[in-house]
mmCIF file of C-alpha atoms in Angstrom:
data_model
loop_
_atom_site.group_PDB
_atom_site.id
_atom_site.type_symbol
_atom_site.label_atom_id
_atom_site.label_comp_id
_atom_site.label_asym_id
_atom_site.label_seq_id
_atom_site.Cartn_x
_atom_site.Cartn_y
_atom_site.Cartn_z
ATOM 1 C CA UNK A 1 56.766 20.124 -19.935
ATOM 2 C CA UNK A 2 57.777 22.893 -21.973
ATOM 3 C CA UNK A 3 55.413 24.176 -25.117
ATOM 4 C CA UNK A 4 57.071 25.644 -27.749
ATOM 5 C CA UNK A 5 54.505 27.132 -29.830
ATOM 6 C CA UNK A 6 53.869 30.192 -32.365
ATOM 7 C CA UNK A 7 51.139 32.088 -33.404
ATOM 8 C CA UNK A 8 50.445 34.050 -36.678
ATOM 9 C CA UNK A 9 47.745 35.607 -37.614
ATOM 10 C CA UNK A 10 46.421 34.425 -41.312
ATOM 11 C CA UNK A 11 44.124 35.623 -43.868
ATOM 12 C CA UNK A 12 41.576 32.498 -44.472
ATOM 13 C CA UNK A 13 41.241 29.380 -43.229
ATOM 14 C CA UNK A 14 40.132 27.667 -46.376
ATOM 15 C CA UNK A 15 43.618 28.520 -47.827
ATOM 16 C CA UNK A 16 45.375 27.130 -44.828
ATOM 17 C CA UNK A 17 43.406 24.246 -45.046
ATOM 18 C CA UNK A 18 44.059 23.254 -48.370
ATOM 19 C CA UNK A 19 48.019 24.320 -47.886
ATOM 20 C CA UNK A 20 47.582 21.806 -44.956
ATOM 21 C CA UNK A 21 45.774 19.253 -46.798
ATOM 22 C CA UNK A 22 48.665 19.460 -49.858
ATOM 23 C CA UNK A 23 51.319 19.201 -47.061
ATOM 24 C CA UNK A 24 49.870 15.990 -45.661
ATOM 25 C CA UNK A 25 48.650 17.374 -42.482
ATOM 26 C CA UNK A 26 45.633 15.323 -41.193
ATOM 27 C CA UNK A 27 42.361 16.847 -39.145
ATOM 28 C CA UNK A 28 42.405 15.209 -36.048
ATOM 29 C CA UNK A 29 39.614 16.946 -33.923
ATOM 30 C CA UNK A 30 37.167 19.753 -33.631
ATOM 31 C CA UNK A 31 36.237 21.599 -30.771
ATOM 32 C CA UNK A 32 34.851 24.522 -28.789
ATOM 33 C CA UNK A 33 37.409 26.294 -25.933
ATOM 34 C CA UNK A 34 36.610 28.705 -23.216
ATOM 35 C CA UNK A 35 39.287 29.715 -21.571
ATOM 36 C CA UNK A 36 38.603 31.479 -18.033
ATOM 37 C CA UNK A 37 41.547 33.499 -16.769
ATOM 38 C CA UNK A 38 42.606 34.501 -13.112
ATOM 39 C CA UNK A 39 44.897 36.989 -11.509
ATOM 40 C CA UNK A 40 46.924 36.323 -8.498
ATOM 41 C CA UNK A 41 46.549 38.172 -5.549
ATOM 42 C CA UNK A 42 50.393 37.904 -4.938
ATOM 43 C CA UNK A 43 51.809 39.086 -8.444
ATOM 44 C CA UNK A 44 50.460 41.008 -11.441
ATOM 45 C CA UNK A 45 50.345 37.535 -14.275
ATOM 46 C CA UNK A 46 49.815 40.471 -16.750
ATOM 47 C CA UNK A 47 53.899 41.684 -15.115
ATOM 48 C CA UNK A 48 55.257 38.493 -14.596
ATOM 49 C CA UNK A 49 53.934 37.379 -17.962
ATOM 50 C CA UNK A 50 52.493 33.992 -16.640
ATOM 51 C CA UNK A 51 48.944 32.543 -17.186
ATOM 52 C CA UNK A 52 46.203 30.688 -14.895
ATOM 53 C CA UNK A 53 43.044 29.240 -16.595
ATOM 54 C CA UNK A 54 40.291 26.780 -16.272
ATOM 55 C CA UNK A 55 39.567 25.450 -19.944
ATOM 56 C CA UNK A 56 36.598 23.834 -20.594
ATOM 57 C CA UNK A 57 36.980 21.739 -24.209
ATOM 58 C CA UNK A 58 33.397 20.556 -25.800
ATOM 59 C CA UNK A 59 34.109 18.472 -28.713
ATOM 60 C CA UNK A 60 30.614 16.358 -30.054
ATOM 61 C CA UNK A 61 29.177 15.065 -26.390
ATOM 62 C CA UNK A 62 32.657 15.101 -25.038
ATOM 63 C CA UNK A 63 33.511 17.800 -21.857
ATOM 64 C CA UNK A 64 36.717 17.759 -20.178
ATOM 65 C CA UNK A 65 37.891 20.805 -18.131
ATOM 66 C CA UNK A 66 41.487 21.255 -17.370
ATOM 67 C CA UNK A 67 43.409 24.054 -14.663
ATOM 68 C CA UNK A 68 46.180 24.791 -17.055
ATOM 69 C CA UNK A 69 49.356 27.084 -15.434
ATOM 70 C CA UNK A 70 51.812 28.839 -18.080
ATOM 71 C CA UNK A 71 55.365 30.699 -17.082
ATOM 72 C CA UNK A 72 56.686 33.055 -18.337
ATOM 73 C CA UNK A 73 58.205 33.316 -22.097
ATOM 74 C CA UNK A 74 61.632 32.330 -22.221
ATOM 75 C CA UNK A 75 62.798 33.400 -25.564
ATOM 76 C CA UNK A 76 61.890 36.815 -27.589
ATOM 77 C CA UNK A 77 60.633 34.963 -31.136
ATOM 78 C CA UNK A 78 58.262 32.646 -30.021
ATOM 79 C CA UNK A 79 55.384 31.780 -26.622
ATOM 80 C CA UNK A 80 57.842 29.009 -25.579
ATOM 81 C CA UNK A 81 57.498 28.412 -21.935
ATOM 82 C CA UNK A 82 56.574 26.124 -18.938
ATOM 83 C CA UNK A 83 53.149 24.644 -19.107
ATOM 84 C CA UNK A 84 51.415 22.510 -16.409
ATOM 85 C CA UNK A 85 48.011 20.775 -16.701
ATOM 86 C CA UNK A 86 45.470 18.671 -15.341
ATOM 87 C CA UNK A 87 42.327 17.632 -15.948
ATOM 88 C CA UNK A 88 39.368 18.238 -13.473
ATOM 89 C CA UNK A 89 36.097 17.530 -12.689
ATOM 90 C CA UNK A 90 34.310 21.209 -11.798
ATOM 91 C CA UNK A 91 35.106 23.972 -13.076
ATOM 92 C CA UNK A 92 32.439 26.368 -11.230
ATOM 93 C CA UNK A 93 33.758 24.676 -7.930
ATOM 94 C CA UNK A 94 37.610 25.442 -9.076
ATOM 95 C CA UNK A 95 36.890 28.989 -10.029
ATOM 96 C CA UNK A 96 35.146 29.248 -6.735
ATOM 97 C CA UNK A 97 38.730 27.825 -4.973
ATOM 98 C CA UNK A 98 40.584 29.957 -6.931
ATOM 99 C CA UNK A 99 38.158 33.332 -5.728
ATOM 100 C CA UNK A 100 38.358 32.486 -2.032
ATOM 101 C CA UNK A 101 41.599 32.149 -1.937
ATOM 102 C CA UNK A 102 42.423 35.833 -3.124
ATOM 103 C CA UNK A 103 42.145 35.182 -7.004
ATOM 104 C CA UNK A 104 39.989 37.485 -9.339
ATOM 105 C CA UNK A 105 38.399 36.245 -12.248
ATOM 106 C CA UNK A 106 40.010 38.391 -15.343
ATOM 107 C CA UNK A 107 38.406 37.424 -18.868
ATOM 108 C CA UNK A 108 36.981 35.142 -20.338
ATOM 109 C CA UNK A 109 38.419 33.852 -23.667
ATOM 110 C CA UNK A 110 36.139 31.675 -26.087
ATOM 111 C CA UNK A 111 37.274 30.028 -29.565
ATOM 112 C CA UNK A 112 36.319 27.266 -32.018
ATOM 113 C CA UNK A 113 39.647 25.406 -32.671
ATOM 114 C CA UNK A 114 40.421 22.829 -35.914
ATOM 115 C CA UNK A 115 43.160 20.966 -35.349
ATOM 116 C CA UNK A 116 45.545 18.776 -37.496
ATOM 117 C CA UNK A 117 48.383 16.816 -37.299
ATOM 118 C CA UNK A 118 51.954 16.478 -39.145
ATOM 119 C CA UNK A 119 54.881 15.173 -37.785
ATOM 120 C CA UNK A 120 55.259 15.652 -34.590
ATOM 121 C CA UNK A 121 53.647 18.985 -34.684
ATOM 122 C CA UNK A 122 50.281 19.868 -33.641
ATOM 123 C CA UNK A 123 48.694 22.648 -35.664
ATOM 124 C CA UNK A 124 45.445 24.524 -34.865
ATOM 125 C CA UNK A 125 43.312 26.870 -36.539
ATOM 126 C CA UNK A 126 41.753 29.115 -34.291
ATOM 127 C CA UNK A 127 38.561 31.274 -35.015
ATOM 128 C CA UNK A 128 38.671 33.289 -31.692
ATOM 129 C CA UNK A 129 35.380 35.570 -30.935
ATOM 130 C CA UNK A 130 36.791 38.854 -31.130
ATOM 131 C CA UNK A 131 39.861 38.243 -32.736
ATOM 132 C CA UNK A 132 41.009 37.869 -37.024
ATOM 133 C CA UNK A 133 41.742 34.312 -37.464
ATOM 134 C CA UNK A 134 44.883 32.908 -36.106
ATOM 135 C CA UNK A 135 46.740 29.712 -36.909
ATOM 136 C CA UNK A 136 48.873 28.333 -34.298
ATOM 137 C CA UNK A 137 51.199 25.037 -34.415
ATOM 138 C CA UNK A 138 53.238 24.037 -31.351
ATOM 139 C CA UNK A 139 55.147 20.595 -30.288
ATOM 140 C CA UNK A 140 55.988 19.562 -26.576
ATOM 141 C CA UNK A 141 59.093 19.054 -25.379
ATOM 142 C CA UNK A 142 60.309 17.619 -21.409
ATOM 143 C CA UNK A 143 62.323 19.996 -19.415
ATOM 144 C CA UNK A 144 65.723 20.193 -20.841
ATOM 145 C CA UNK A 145 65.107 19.727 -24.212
ATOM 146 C CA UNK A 146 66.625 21.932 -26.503
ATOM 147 C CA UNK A 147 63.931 24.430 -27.724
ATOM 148 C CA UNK A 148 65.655 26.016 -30.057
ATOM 149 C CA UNK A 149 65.712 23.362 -32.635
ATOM 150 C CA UNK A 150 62.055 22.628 -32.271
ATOM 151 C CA UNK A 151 61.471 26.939 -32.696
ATOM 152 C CA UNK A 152 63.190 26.666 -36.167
ATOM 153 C CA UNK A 153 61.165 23.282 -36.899
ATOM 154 C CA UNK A 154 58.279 24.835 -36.462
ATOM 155 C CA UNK A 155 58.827 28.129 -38.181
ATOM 156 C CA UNK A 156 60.361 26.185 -41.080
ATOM 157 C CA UNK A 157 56.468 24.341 -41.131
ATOM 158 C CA UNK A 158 55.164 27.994 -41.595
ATOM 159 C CA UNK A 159 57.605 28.960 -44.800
ATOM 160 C CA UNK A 160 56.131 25.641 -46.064
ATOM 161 C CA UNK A 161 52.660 26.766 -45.523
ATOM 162 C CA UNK A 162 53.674 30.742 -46.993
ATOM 163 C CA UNK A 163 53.398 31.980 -43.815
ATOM 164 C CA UNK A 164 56.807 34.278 -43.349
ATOM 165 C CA UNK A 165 54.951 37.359 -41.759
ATOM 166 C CA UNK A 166 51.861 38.023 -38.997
ATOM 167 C CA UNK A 167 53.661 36.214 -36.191
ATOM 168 C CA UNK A 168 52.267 36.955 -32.853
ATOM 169 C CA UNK A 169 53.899 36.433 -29.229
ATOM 170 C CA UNK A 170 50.581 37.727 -27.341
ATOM 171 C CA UNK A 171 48.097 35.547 -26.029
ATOM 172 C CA UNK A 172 44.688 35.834 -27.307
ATOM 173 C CA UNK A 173 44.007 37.009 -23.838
ATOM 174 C CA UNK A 174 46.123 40.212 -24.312
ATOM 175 C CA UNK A 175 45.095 40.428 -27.916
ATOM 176 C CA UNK A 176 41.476 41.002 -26.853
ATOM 177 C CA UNK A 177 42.421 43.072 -24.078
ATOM 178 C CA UNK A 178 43.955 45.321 -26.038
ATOM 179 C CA UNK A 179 41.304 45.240 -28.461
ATOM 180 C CA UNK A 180 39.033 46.539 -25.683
ATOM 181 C CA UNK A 181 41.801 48.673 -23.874
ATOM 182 C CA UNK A 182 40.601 46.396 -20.539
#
């Protein structure tokens, strides 16, 4: 599957929510995110711009954990790329896989995310610890889709919501990185 998907940073997520609410939009779902991020012992992901997590999503009583693997971007305006994902059932015993087999735990990334949905986009508002708030809205497409069209869909959705500045191609995993010069 391919994700096309941008990220801008925004000033309050009251106002998006109301711009959201005025659009249409509808909350779907609530929930805390920590991402866990690995390094391959083969290739630098940090060079090759690709990611490798274990996400662990707690929404009410509800756990799932997911291994989630992301290429690398494949256009210069947005964080379109290749994502794979599955769900799984331990994510101490995965990270313990991943660590005997050569790779190193990096950073671990922890958010509370709101999300909504209009049209076929899915939109989230993300309050990530250590980070300014963030907004990011993203739709799935299968391989060989064109991704362009979605890209200008989406970006289109953020002049609607007065959004025309702030965009963001970094991960929040870079973003705090950088923050701490890691």
């Amino acid at each position: 599957m391919i994700e096309v998907e941008v990220k801008a940073k925004i000033e309050s997520f009251e106002e998006i929510e109301e711009k959201l609410s005025q659009l249409g939009a509808v909350k779907t779902k609530k929930e805390f995110q920590e991402d866990i991020y690995f390094n391959s012992p083969i290739v630098d992901f940090a060079q090759t711009d690709e990611a490798l997590r274990i996400r662990t999503t707690k929404e009410d009583e509800d756990t799932k954990i997911f291994i989630t693997y992301k290429g690398p971007k494949i256009d210069k305006s947005s964080k379109t790329r290749k994502e794979i994902e599955m769900e799984i059932e331990d994510s101490e015993k995965c990270a313990d896989i991943f660590k005997e087999i050569g790779f190193k735990q990096v950073r671990a990334v922890r958010k509370n995310r709101q999300y909504y949905a209009y049209e076929n986009f899915e939109i989230s508002l993300d309050d990530v610890e250590g980070l300014e708030p963030y907004m990011e809205i993203e739709i799935g497409l299968e391989d060989g889709e064109d991704y362009s069209k979605a890209q200008n869909k989406i970006f289109e959705l953020f002049e609607k919501l007065g959004i025309t500045e702030g965009f963001e191609r970094t991960s929040y995993l870079e973003l705090l990185e950088n923050l701490y010069n890691i």
